[in-house]
PDB file of C-alpha atoms in Angstrom:
ATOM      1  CA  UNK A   1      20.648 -61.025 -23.962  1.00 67.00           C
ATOM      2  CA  UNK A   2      19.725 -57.786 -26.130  1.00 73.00           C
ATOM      3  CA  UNK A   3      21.733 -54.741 -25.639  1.00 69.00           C
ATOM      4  CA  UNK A   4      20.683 -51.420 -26.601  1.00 81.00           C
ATOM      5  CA  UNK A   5      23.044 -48.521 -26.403  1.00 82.00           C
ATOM      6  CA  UNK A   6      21.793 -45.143 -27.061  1.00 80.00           C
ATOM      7  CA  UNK A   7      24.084 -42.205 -27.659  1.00 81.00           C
ATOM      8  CA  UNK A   8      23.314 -38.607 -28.544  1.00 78.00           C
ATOM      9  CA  UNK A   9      26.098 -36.399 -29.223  1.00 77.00           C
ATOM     10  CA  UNK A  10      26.576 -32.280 -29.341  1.00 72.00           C
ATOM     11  CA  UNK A  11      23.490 -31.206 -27.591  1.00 72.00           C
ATOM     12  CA  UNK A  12      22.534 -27.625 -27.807  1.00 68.00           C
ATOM     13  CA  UNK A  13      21.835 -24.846 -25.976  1.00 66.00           C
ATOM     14  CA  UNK A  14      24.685 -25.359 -23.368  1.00 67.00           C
ATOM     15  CA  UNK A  15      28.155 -23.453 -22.942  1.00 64.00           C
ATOM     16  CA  UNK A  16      30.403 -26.610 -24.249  1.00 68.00           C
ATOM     17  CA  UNK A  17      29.295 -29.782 -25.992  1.00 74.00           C
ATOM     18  CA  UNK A  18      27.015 -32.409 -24.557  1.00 79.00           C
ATOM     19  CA  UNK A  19      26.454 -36.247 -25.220  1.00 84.00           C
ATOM     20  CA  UNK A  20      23.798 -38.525 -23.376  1.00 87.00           C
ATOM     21  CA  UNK A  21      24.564 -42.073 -23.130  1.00 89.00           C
ATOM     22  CA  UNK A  22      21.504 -44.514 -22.350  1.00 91.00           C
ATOM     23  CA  UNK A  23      22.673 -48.407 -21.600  1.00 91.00           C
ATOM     24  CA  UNK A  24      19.608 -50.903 -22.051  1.00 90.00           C
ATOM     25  CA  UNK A  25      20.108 -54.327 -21.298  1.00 88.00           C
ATOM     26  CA  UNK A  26      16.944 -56.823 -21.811  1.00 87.00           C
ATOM     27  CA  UNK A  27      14.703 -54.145 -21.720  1.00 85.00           C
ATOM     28  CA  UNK A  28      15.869 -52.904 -18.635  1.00 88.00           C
ATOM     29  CA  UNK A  29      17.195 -49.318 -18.178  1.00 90.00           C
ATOM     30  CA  UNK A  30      21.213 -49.931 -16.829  1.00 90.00           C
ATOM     31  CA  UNK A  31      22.373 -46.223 -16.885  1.00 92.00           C
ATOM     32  CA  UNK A  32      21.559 -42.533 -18.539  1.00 92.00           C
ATOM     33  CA  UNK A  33      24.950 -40.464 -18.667  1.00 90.00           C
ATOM     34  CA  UNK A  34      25.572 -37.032 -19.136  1.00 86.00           C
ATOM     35  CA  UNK A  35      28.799 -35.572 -19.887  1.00 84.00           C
ATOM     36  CA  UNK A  36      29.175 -31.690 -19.976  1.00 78.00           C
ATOM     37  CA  UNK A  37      32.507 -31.253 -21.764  1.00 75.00           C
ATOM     38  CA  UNK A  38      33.099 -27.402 -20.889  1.00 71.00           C
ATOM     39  CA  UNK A  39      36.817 -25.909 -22.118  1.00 69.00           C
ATOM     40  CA  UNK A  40      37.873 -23.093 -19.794  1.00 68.00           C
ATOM     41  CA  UNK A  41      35.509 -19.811 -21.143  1.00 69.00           C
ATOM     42  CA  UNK A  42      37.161 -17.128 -18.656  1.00 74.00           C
ATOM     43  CA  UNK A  43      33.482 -16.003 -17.657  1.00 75.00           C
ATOM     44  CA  UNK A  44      35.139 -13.990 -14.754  1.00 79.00           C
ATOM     45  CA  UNK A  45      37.111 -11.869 -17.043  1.00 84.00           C
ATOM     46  CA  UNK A  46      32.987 -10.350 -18.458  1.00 84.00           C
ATOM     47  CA  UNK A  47      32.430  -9.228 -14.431  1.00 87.00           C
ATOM     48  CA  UNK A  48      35.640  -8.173 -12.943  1.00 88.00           C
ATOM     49  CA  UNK A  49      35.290  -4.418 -12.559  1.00 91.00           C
ATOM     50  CA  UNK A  50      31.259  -4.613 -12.478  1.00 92.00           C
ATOM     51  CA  UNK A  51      28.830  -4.381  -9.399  1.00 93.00           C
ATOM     52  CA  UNK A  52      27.926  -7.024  -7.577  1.00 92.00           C
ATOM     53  CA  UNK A  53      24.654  -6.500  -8.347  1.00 92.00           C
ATOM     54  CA  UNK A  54      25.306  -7.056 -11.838  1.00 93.00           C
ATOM     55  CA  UNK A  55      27.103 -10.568 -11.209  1.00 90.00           C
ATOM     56  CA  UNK A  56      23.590 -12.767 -11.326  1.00 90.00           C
ATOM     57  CA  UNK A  57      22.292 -11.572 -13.737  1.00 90.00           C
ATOM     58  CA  UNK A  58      25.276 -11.648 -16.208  1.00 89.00           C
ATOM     59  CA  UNK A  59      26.226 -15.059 -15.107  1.00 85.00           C
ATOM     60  CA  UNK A  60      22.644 -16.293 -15.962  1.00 85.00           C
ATOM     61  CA  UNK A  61      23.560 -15.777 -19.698  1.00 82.00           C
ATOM     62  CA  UNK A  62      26.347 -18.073 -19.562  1.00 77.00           C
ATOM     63  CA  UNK A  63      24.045 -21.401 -20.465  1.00 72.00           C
ATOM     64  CA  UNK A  64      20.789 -21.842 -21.950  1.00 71.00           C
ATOM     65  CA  UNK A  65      20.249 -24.982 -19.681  1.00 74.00           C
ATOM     66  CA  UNK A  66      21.285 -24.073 -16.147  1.00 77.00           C
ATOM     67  CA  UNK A  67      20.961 -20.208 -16.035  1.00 83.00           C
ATOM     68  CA  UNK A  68      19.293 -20.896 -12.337  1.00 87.00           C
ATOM     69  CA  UNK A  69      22.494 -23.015 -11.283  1.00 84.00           C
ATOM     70  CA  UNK A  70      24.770 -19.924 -12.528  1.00 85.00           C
ATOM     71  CA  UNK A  71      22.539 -17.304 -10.716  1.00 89.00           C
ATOM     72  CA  UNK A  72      22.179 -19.551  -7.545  1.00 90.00           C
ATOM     73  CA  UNK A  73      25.968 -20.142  -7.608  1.00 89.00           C
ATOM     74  CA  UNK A  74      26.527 -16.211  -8.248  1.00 89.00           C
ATOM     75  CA  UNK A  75      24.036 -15.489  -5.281  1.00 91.00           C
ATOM     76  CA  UNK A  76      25.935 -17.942  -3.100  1.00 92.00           C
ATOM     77  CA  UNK A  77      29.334 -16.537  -3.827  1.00 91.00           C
ATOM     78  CA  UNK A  78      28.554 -12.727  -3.105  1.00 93.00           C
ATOM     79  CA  UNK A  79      26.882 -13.529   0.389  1.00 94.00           C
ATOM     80  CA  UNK A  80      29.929 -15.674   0.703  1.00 95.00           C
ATOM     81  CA  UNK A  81      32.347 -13.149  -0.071  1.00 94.00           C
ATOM     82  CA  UNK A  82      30.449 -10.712   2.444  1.00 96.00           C
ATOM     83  CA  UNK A  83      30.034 -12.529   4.976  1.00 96.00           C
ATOM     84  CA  UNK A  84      26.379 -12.916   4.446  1.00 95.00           C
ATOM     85  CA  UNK A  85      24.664 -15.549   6.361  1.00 94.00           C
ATOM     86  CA  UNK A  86      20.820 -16.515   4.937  1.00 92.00           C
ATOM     87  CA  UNK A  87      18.013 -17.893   7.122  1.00 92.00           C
ATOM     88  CA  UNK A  88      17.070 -21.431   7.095  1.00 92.00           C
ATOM     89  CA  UNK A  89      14.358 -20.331   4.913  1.00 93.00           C
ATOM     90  CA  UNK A  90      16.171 -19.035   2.294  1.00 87.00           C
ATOM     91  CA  UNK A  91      18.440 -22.102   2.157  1.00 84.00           C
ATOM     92  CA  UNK A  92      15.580 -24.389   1.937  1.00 87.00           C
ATOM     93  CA  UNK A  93      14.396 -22.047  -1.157  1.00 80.00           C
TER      94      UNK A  93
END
């Protein structure tokens, strides 16, 4: 039996650090990890005070990876917090 392990540590370009961990055994792929090790940044504290308006596109510039996770999570949490219900559409989207 040959193992391989594979593991890549402090990957850049992403608010923490980030390690991939590939498992190979007998030339077959067994698992591709991720970890995302994020300490608490206080993003919140940058919009309190700002428009709503602004809250996308500041939280975009959080990660150099996932900017369209923060804006879509941003998006979601202003409709949210006025009561604003999207179209099947725009959940699809």
């Amino acid at each position: 039996m040959t193992i391989s392990k594979l593991t890549i540590e402090h990957i850049a370009r992403i608010e923490g650090h980030g390690n991939v961990m590939v498992d190979i055994q007998d030339g077959e792929l067994r698992s591709v990890e991720m970890n995302i090790n994020e300490p608490a940044r206080l993003f919140e504290s940058m919009v309190k005070g700002r428009s709503f308006e602004d809250v996308a596109y500041i939280s975009s510039r959080i990660c150099g990876i996932c900017s369209p996770s923060h804006v879509v999570t941003s998006l979601k949490a202003t409709e949210q917090a006025f009561g604003v219900e999207v179209g099947a559409r725009t959940k699809i989207l």
